[in-house]
Backbone as JSON, one array per atom type, in Angstrom:
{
  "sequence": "XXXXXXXXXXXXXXXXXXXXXXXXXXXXXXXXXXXXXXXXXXXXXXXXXXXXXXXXXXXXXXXXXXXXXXXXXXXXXXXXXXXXXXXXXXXXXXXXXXXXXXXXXXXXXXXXXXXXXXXXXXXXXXXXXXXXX",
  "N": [[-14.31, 29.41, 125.47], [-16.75, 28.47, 122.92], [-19.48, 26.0, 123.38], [-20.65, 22.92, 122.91], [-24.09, 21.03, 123.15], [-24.42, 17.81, 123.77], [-26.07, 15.16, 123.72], [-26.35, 11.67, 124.43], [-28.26, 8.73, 123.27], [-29.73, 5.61, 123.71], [-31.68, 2.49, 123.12], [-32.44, 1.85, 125.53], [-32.79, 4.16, 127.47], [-31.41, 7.52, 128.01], [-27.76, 7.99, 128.13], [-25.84, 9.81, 128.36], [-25.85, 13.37, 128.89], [-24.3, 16.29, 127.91], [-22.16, 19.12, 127.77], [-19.52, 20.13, 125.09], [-16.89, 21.1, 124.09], [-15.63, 19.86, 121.65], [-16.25, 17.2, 119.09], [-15.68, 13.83, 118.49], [-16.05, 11.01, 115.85], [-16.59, 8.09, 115.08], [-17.34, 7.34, 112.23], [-19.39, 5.91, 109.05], [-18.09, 6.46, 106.81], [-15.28, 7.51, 108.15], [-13.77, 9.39, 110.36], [-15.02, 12.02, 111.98], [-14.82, 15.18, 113.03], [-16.57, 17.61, 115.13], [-17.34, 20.89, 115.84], [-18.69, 23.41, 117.75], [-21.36, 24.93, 115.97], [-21.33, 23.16, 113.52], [-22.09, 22.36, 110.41], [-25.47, 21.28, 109.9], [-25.99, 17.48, 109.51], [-26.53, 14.07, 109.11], [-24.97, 10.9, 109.83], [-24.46, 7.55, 109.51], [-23.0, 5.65, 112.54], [-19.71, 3.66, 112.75], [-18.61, 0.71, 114.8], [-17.16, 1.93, 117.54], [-14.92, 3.94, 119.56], [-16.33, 7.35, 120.71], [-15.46, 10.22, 121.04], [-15.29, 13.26, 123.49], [-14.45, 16.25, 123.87], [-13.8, 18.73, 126.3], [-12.35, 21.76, 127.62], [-9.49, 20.84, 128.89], [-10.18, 17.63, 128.82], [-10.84, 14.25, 127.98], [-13.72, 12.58, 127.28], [-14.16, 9.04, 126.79], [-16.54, 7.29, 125.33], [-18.04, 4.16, 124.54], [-18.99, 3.26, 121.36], [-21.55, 1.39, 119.79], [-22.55, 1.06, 117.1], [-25.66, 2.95, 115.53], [-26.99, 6.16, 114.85], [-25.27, 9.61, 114.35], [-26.5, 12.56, 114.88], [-26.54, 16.09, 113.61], [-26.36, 18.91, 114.27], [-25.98, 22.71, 114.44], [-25.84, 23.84, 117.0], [-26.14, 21.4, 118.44], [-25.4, 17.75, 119.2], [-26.75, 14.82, 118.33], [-26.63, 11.53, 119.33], [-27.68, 8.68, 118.35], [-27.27, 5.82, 119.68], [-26.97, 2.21, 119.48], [-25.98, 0.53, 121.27], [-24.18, 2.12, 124.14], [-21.8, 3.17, 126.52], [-19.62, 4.89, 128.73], [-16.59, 5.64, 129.25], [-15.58, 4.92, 131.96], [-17.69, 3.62, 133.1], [-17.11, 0.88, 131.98], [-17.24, -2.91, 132.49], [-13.97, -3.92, 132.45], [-13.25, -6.57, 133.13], [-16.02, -8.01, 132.29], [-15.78, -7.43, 129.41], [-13.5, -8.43, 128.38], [-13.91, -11.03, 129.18], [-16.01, -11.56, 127.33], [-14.63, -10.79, 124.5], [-12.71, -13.22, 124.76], [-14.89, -15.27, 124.71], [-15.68, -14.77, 121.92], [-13.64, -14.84, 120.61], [-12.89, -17.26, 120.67], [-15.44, -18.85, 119.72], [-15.87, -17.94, 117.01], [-13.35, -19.25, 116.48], [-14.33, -21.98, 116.28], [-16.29, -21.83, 114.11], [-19.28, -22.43, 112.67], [-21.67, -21.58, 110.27], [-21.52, -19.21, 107.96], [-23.49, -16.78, 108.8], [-24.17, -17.29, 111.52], [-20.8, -16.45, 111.96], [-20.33, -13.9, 111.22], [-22.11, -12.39, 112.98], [-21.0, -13.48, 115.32], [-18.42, -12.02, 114.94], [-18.91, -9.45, 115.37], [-19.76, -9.17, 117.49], [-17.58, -9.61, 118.89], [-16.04, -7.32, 117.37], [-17.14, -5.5, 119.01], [-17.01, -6.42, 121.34], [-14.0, -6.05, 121.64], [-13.82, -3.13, 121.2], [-14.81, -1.92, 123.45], [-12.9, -2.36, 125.63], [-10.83, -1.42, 124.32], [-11.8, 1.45, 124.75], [-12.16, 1.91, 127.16], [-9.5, 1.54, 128.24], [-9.09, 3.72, 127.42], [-9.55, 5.87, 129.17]],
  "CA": [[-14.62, 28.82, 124.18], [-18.4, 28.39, 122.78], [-19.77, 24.91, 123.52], [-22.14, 22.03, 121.87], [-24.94, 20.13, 123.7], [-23.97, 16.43, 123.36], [-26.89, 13.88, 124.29], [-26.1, 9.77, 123.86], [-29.16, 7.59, 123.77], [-29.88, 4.25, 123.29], [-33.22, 1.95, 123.43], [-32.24, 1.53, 127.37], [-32.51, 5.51, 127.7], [-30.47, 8.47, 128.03], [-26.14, 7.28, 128.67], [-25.23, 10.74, 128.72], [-26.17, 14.51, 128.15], [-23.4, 16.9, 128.75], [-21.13, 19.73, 126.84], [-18.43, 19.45, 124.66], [-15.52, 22.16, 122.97], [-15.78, 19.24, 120.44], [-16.69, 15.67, 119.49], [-15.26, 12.9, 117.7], [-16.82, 10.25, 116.33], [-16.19, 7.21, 113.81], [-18.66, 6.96, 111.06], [-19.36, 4.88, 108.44], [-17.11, 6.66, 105.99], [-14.41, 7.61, 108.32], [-14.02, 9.7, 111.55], [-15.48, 13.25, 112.02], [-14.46, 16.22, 114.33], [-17.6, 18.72, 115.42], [-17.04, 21.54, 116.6], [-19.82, 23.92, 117.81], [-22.05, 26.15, 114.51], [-20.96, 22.86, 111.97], [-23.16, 22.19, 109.53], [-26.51, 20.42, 110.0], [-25.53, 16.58, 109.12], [-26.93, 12.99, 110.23], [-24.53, 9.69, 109.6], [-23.83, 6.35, 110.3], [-21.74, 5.41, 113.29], [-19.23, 2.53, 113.14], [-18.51, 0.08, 116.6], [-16.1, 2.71, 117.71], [-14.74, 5.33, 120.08], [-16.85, 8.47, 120.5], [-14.8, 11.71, 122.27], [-16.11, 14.41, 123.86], [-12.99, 16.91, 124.55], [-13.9, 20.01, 126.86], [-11.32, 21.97, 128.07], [-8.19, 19.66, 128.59], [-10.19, 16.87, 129.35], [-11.76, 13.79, 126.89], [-14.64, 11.7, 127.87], [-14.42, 8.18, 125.67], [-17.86, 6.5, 125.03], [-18.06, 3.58, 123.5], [-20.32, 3.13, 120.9], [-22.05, 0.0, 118.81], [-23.77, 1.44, 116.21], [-26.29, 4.16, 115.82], [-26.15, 7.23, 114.07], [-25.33, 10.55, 114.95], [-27.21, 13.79, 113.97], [-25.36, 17.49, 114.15], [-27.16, 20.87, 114.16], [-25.03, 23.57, 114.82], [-25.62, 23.74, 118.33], [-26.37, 19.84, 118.9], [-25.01, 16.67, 118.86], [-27.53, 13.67, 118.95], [-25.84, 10.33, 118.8], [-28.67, 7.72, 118.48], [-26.68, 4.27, 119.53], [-28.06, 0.55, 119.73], [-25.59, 0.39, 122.72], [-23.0, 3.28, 125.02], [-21.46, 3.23, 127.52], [-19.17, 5.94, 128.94], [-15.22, 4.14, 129.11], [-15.98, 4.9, 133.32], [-19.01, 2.41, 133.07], [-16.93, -0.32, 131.2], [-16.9, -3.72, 133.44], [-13.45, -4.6, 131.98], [-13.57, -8.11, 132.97], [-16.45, -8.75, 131.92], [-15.36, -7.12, 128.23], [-12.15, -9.46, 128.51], [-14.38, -12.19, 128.77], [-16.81, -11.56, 126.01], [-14.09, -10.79, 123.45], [-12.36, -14.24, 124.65], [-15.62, -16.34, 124.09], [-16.18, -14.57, 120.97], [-12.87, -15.42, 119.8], [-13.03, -18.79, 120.52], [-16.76, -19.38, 118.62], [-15.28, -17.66, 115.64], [-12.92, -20.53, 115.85], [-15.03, -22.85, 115.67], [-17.26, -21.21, 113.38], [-20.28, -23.21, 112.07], [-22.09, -21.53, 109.5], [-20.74, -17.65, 107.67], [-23.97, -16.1, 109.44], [-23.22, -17.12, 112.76], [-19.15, -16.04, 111.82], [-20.58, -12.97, 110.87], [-22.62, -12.39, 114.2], [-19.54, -13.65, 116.5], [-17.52, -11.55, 114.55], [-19.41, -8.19, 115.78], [-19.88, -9.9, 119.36], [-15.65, -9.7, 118.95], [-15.67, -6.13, 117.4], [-17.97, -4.93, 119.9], [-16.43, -6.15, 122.78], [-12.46, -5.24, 122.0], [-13.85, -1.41, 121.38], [-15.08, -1.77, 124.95], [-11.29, -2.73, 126.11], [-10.34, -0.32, 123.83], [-12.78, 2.25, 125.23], [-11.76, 1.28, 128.88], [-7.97, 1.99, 128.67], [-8.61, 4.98, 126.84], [-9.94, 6.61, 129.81]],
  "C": [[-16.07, 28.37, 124.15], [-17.96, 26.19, 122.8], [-20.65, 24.24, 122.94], [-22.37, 21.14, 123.27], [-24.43, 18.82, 123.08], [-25.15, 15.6, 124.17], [-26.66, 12.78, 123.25], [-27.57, 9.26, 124.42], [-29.21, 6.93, 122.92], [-30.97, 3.67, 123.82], [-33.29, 1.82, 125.0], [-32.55, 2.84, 127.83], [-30.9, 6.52, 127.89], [-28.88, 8.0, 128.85], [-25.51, 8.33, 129.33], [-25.38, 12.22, 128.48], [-24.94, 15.82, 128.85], [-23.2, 18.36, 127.73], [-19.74, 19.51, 126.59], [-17.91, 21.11, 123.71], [-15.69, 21.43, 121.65], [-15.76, 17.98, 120.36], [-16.41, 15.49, 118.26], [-15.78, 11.79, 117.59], [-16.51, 9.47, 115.05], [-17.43, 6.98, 113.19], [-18.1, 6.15, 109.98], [-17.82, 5.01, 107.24], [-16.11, 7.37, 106.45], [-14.68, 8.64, 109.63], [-13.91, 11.48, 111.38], [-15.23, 14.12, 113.22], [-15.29, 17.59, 113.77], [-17.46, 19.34, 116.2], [-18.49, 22.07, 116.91], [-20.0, 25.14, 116.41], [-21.63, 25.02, 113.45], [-22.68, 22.85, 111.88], [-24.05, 20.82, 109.8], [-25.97, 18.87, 109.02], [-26.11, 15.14, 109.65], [-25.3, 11.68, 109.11], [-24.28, 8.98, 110.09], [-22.8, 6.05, 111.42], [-21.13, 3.56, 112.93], [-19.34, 1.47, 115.09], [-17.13, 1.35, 116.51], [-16.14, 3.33, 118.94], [-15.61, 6.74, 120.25], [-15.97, 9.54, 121.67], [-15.19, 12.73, 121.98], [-14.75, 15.33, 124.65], [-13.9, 18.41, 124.76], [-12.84, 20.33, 127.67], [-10.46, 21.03, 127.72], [-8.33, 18.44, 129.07], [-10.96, 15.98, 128.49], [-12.55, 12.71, 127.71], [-14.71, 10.86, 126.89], [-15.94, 7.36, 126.14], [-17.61, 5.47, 124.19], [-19.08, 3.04, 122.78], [-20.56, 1.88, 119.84], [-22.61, 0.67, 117.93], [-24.68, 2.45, 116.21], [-26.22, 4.98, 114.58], [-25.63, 8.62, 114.93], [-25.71, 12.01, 114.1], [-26.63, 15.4, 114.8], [-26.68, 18.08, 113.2], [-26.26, 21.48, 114.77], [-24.95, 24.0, 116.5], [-25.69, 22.5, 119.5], [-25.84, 18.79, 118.37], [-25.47, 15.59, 119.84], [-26.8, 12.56, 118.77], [-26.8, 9.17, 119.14], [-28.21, 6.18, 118.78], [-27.37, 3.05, 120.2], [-26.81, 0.7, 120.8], [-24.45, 1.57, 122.75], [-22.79, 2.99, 125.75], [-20.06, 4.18, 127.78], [-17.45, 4.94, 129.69], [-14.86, 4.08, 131.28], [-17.02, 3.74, 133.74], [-18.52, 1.24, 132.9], [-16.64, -1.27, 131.82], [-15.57, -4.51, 132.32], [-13.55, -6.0, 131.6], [-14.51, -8.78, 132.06], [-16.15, -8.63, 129.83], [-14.69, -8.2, 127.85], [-13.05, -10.95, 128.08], [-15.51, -12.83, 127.76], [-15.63, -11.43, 124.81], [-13.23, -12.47, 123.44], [-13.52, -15.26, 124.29], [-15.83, -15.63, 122.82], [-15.12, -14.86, 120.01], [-12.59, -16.91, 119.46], [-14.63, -19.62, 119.76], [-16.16, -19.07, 117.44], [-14.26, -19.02, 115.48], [-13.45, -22.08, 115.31], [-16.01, -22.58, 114.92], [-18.04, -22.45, 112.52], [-20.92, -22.57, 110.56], [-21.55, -20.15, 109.07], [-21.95, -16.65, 108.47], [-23.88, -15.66, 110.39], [-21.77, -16.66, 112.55], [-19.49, -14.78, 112.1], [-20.73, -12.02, 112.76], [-21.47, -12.35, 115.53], [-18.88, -12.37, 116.12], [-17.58, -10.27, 114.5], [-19.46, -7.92, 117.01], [-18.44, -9.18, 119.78], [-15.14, -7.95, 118.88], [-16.51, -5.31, 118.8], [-17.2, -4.98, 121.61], [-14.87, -5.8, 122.82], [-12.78, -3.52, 121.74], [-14.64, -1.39, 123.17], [-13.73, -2.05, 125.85], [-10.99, -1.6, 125.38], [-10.82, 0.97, 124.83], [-12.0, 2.34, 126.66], [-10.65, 1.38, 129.17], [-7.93, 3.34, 128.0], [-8.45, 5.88, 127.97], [-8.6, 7.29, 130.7]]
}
């Protein structure tokens, strides 16, 4: 089966450059499956999941933000943070989504809420991410 180039970077450098049968990826307006030859495309990524299925095997990434840009033989995924669900220091995930649930409780002002309340999504798609594997 024909294949797509897949490179992940983020301001830290390159997370991951590999091939992929096909890649999944949550965007802003809902979640997209690229195969290799789609159509030239850039959009928003959500905090989400990103999979990379070759052969019978999926590689989860998890991603904060970003976008991701498709050319028919490429898939760039530009993210403010990745990490590959092999990378993910559970614990310490565990323990960012627990202080972030507990500031949200005490929430001070709707900015800070706001802020926590990305801290929170950010770190249960890294738990998420991390049992996907």
């Amino acid at each position: 089966m024909k294949t797509i180039k897949v490179n992940i970077v983020t301001p830290n450098g390159p997370v991951s450059e590999t091939e992929a049968d096909m890649v999944i990826a949550s965007t802003e307006t809902g979640e997209i499956g690229i195969l290799p030859g789609h159509i030239a495309m850039v959009a928003p990524l959500q905090i989400g999941a990103l999979r990379l299925k070759k052969d019978n095997t999926t590689v989860n990434v998890a991603v904060h933000g970003g976008f991701i840009e498709v050319r028919p033989d490429v898939v760039t995924v530009l993210a403010q943070n990745a990490e590959l669900a092999t990378d993910i220091d559970i614990a310490r995930a565990q323990r960012a989504a627990k202080r972030a649930e507990e500031q949200l409780q005490a929430k001070a002002d709707k900015l800070d809420a706001q802020l926590v309340e990305l801290d929170l999504k950010r770190a249960i798609n890294r738990i998420n991410v991390h049992n996907m594997k």
